[in-house]
Tab-separated table of C-alpha atoms and ligand atoms in Angstrom:
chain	number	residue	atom	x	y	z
A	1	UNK	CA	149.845	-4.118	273.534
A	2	UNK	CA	147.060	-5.610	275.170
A	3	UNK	CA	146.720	-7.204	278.922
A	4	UNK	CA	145.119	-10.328	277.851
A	5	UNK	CA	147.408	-13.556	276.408
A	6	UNK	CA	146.859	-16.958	276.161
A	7	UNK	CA	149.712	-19.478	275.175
A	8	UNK	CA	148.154	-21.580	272.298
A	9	UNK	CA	145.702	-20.944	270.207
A	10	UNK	CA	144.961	-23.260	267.367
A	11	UNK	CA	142.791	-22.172	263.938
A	12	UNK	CA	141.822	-24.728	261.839
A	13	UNK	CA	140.267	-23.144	258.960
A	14	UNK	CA	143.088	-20.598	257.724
A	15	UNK	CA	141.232	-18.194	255.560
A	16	UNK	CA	139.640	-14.392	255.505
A	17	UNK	CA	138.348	-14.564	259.011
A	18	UNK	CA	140.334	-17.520	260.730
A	19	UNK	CA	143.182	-15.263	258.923
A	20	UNK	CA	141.984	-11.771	259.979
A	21	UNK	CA	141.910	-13.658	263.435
A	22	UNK	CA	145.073	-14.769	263.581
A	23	UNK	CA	146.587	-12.047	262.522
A	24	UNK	CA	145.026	-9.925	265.128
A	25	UNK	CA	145.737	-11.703	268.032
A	26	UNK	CA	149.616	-11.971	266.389
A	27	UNK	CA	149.966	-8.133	266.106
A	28	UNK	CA	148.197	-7.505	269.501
A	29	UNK	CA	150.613	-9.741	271.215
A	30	UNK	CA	147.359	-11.615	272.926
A	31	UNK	CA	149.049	-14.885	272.293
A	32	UNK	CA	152.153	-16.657	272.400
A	33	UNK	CA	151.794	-18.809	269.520
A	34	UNK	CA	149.000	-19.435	267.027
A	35	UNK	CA	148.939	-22.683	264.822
A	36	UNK	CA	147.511	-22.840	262.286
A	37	UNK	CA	145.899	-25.824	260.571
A	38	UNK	CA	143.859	-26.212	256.789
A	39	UNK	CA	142.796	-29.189	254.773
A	40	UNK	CA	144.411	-26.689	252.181
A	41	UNK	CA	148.125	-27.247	252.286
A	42	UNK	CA	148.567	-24.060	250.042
A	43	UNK	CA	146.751	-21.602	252.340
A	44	UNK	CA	149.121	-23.291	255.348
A	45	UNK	CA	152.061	-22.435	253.243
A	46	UNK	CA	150.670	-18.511	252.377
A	47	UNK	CA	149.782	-18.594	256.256
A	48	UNK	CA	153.314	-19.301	257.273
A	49	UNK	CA	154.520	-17.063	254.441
A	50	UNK	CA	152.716	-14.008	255.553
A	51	UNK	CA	153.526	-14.533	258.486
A	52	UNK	CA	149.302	-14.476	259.640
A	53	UNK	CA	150.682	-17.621	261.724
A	54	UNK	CA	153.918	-18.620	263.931
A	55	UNK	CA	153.619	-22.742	262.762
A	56	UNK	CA	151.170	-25.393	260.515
A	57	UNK	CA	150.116	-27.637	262.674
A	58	UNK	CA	151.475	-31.170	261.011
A	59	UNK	CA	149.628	-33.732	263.390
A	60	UNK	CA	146.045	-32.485	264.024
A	61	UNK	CA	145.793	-34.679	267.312
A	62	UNK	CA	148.712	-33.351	268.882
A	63	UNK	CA	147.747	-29.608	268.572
A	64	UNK	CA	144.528	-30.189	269.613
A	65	UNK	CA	145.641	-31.384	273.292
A	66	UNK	CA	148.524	-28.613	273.617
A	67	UNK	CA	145.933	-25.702	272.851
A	68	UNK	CA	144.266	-23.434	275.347
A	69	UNK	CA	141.675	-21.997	272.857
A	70	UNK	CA	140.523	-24.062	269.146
A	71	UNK	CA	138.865	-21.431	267.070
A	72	UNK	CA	137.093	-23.216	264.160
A	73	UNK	CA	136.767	-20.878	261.085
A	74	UNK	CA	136.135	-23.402	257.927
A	75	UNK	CA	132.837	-23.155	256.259
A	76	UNK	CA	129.448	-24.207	258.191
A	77	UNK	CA	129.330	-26.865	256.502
A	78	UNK	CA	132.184	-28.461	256.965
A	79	UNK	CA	132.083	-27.295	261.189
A	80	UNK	CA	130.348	-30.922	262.186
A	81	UNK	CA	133.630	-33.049	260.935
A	82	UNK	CA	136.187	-30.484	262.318
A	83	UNK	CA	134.169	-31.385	265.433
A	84	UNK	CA	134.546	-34.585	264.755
A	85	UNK	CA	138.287	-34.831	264.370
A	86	UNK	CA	138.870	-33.124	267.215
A	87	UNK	CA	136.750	-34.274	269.847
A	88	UNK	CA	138.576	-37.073	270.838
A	89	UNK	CA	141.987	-35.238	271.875
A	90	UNK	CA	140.340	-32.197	273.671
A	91	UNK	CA	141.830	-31.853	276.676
A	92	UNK	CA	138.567	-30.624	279.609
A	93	UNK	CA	140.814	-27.002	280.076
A	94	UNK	CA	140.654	-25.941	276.180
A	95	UNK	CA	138.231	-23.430	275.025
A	96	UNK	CA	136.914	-24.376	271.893
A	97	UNK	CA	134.615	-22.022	269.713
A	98	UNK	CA	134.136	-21.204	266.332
A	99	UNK	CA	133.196	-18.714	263.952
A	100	UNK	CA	130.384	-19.678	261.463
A	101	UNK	CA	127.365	-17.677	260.395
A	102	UNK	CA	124.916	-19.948	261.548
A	103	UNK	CA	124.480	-20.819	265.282
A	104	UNK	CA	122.081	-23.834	265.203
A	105	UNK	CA	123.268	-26.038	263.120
A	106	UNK	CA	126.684	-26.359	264.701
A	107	UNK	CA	124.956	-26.271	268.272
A	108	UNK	CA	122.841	-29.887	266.881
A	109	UNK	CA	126.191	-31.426	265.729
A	110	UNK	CA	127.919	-30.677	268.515
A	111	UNK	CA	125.437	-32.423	270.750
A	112	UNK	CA	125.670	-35.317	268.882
A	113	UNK	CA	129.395	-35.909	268.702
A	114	UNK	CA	129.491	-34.862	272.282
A	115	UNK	CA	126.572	-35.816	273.983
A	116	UNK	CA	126.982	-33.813	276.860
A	117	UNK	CA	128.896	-30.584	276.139
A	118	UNK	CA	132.104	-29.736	277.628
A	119	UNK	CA	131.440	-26.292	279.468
A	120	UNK	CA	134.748	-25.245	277.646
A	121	UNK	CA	132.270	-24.821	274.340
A	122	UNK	CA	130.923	-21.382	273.207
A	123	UNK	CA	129.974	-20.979	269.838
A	124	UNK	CA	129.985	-17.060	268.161
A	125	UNK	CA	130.270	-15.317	265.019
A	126	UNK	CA	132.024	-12.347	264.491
A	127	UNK	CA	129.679	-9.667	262.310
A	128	UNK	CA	132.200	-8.479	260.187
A	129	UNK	CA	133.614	-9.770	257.233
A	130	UNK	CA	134.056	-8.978	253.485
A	131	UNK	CA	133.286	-10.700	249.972
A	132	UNK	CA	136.715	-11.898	249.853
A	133	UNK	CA	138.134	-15.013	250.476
A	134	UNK	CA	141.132	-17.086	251.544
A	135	UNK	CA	144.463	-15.973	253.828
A	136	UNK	CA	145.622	-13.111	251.417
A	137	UNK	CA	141.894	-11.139	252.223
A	138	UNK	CA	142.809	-11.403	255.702
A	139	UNK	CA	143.466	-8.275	257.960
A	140	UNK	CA	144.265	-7.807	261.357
A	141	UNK	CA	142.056	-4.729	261.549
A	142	UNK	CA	138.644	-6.697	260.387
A	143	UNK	CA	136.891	-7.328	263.863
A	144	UNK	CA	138.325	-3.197	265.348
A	145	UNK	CA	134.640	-1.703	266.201
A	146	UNK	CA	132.577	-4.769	264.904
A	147	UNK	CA	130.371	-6.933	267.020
A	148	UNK	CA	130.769	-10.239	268.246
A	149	UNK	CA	127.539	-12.567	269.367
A	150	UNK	CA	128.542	-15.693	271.853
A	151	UNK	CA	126.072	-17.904	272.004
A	152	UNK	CA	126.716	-19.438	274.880
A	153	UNK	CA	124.571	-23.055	276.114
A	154	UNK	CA	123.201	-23.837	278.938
A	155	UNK	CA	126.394	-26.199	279.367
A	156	UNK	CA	128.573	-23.452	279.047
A	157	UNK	CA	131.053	-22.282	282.009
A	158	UNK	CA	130.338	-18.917	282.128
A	159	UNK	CA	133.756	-17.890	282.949
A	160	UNK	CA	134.562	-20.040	279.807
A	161	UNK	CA	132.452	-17.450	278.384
A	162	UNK	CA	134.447	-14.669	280.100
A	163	UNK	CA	137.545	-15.334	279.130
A	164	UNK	CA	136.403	-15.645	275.350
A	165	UNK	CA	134.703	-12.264	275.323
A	166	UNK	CA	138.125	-10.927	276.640
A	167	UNK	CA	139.605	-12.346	274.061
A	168	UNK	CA	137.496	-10.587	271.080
A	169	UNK	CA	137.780	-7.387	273.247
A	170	UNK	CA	141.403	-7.679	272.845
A	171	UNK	CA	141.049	-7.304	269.089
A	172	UNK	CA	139.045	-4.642	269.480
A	173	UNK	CA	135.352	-6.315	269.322
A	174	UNK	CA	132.330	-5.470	271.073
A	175	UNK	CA	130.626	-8.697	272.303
A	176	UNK	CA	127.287	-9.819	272.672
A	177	UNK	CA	125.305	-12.415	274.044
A	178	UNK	CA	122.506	-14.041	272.592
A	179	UNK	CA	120.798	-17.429	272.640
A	180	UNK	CA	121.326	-19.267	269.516
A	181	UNK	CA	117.963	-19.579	268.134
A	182	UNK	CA	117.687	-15.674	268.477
A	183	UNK	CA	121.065	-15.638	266.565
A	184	UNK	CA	119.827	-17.545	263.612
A	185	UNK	CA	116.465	-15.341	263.510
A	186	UNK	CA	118.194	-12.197	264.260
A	187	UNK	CA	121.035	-12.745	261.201
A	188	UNK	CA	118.759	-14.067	258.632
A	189	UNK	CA	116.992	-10.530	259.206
A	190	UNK	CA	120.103	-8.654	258.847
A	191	UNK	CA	122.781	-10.367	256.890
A	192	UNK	CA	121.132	-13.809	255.075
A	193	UNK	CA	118.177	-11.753	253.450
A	194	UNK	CA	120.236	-8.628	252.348
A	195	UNK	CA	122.974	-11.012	250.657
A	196	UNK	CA	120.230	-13.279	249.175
A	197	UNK	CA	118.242	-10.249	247.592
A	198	UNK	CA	121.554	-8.368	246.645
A	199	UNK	CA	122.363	-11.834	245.118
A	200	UNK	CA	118.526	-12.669	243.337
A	201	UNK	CA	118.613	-8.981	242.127
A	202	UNK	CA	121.909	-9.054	240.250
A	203	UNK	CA	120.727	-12.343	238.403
A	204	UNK	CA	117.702	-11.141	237.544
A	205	UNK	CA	118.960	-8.749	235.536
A	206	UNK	CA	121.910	-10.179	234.355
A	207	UNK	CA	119.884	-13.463	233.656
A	208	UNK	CA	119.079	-12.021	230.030
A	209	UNK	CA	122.170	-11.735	227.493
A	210	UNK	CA	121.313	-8.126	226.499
A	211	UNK	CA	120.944	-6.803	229.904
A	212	UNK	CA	124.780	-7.230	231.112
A	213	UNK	CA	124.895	-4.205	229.152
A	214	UNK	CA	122.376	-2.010	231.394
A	215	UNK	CA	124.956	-2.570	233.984
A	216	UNK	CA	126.689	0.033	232.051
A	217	UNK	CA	124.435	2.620	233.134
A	218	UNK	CA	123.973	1.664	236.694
A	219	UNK	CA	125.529	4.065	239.474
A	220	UNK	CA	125.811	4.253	242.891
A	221	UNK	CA	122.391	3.010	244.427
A	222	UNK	CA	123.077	-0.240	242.246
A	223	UNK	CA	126.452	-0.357	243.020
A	224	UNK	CA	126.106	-0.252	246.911
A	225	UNK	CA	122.677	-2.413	246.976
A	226	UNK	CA	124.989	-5.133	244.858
A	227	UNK	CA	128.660	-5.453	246.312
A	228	UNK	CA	127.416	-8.174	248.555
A	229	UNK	CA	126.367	-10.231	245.202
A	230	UNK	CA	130.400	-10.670	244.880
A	231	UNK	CA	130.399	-12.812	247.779
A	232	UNK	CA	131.554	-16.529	247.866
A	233	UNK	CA	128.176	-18.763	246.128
A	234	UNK	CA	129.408	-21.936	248.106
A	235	UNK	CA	129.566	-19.494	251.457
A	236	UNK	CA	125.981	-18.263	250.800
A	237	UNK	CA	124.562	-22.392	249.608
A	238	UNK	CA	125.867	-23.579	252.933
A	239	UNK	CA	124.193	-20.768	254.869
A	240	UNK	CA	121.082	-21.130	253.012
A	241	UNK	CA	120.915	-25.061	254.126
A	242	UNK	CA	122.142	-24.534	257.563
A	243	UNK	CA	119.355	-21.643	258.641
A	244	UNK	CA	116.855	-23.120	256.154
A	245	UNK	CA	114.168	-22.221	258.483
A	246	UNK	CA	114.434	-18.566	259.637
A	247	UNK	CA	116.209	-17.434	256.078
A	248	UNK	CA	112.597	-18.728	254.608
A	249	UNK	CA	110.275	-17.105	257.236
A	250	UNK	CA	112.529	-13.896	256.164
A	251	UNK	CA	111.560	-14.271	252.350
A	252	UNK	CA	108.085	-14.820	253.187
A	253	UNK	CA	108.236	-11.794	255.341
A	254	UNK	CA	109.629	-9.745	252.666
A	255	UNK	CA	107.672	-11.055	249.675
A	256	UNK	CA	104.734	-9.513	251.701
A	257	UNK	CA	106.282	-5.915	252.290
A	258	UNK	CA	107.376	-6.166	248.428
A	259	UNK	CA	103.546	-7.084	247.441
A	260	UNK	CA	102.575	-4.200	249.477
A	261	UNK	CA	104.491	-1.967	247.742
A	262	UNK	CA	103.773	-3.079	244.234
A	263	UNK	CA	100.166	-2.843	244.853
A	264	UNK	CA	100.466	0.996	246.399
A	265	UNK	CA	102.065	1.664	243.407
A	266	UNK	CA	99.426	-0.067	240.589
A	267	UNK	CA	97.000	1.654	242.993
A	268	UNK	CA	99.071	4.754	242.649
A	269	UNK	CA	98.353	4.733	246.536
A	270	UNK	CA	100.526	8.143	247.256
A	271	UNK	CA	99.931	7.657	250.924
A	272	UNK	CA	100.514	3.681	250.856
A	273	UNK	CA	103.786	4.159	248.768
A	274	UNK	CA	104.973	7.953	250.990
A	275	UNK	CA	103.873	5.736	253.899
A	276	UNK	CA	106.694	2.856	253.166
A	277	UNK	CA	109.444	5.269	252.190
A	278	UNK	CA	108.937	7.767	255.628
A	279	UNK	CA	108.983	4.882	257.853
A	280	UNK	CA	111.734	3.185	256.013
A	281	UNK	CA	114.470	6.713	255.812
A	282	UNK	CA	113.644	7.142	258.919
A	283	UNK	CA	114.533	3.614	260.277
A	284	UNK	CA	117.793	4.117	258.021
A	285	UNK	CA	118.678	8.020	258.809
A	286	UNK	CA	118.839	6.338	263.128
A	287	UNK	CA	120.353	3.429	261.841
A	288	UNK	CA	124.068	5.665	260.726
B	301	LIG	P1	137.281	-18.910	253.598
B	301	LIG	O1	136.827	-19.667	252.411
B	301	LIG	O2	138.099	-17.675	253.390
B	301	LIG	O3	138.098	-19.889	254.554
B	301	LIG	C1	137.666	-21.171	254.944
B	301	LIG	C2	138.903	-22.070	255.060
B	301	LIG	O4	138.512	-23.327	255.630
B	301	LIG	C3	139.548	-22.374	253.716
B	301	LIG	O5	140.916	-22.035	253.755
B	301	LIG	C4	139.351	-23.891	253.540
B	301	LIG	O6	140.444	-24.523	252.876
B	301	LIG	C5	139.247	-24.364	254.971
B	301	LIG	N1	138.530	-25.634	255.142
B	301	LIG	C6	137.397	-26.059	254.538
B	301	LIG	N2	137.027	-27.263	255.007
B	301	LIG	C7	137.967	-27.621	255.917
B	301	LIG	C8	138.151	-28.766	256.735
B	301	LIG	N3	137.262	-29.781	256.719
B	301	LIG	N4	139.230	-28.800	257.553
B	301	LIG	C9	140.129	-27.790	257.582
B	301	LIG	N5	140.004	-26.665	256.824
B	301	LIG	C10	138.940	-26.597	256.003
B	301	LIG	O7	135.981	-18.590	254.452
B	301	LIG	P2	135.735	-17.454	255.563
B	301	LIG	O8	135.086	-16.295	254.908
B	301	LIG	O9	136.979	-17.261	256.353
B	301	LIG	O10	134.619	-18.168	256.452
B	301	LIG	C11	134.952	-19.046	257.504
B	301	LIG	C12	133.773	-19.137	258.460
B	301	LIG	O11	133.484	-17.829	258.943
B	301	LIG	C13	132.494	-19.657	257.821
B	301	LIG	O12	131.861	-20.535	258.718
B	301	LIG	C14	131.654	-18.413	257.628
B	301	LIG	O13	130.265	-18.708	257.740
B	301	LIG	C15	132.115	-17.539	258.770
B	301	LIG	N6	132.004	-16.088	258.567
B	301	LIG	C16	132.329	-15.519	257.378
B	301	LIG	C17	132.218	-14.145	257.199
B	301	LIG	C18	132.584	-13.482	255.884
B	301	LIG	O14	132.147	-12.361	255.607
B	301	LIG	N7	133.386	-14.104	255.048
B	301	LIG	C19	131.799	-13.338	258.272
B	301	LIG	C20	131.523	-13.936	259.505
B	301	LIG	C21	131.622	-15.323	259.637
């Protein structure tokens, strides 16, 4: 069992990662009760069922000023109203921070429903995840070895900071700290483009009737380039508005690498196209 433990940590937002969350800290013994709270009554009742959480929370208002730590882990979108509902219960002790895939967003609402922010506030995102959704995709294992980015503000306490990263270590995480524009850049680089091209790709071809039968003789480059075109559409829209800005300088920068290639190859450019494809294994042969 782990060292660390906190008394009461509420999650609102019960599915695959405030879940796998839950469920973590529960198995680790790192807490002494989680609560767990959903605008879904059915994932509450799975929650409770699986046992992923000790109790629902039934009055939002009341949790919120008995918790040490508020993880929010519902949908980027929906991050700014959570915020909302909460805000006026915090108590100036309680860590809140949250789990969405987009930093900057969440950092501009929060500013506005706070005005000045409560040092208590760190925002992350835990890189690790799945294309499944909802509290029966959840697993205690999910963050073991992954990494963890805190964005913390200049607002931020630093030992509020602290005591979160202990936290994700406790579940096994490695943490990291980043500023949050850097985030947003960084992850439209690395996860928003990947998921967006995995998810463009698979359309493409299965946009025509007749061609949902060349998936038939795909294998295993198409199937691991494509698994992330299973993930959750309304996931990807609301990351797609949120980091408008960096996910389209990431396109752009692509388009460009893509044009490169395409003309190597009408050139037949042997050294343009070997070029591309020795820089590119060997960026991916360190990468492991
Ligand atoms: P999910 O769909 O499995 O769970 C989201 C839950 O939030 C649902 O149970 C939904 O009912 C609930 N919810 C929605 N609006 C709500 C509201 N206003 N109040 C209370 N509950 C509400 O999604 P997920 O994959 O667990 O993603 C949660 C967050 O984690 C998102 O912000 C996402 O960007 C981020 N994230 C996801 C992944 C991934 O791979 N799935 C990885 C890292 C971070």
């Amino acid at each position: 069992a782990s060292q660390y433990r906190l008394e009461r940590v509420l999650i609102i937002g019960l599915g695959l990662i405030g879940g796998s969350l839950a469920k973590a800290l529960k198995t680790r013994s790192c807490v002494g009760e989680v609560v767990g709270a959903d605008r879904s009554q059915d994932e509450c009742r799975l929650g409770l069922q699986l046992g992923v959480i000790d109790r629902v929370a039934e009055d939002l208002p009341t949790e919120v000023s008995a918790a040490d730590l508020i993880v929010l882990a519902v949908p980027v979108k929906a991050m700014e109203t959570v915020l909302e509902q909460i805000r006026p219960h915090l108590r100036l002790q309680t860590l809140v921070t949250d789990v969405g895939s987009t930093k900057g967003n969440l950092v501009q609402a929060a500013r506005r429903i706070f005005g000045h922010l409560p040092g208590t506030f760190i925002p992350g995102h835990p890189i690790a995840g799945a294309e499944k959704s909802g509290v029966r995709a959840s697993d205690a294992d999910l963050f073991e070895h992954h990494k963890v980015i805190l964005t913390p503000l200049p607002e931020t306490d630093p030992n509020a900071t602290l005591e979160l990263a202990r936290l994700w270590q406790a579940v096994g995480a490695e943490v990291l700290q980043m500023d949050v524009g850097r985030h947003d850049e960084v992850l439209a680089a690395t996860s928003h483009l990947p998921h967006l091209l995995a998810f463009s790709l698979v359309d493409t071809l299965a946009r025509e009737e007749e061609n949902l039968d060349i998936f038939r003789y795909a294998a295993g480059g198409f199937r691991d380039f494509t698994r992330i075109a299973a993930s959750d559409p309304t996931m990807w829209h609301d990351i797609c508005i949120a980091n408008r800005d960096a996910i389209l300088a990431q396109i752009d920068r692509y388009t460009a690498g893509v044009t490169r290639l395409r003309g190597a190859i009408e050139q037949g450019d042997s050294e343009g196209m070997l070029g591309i494809f020795t820089r590119a294994k060997a960026a991916r042969d360190h990468f492991t």
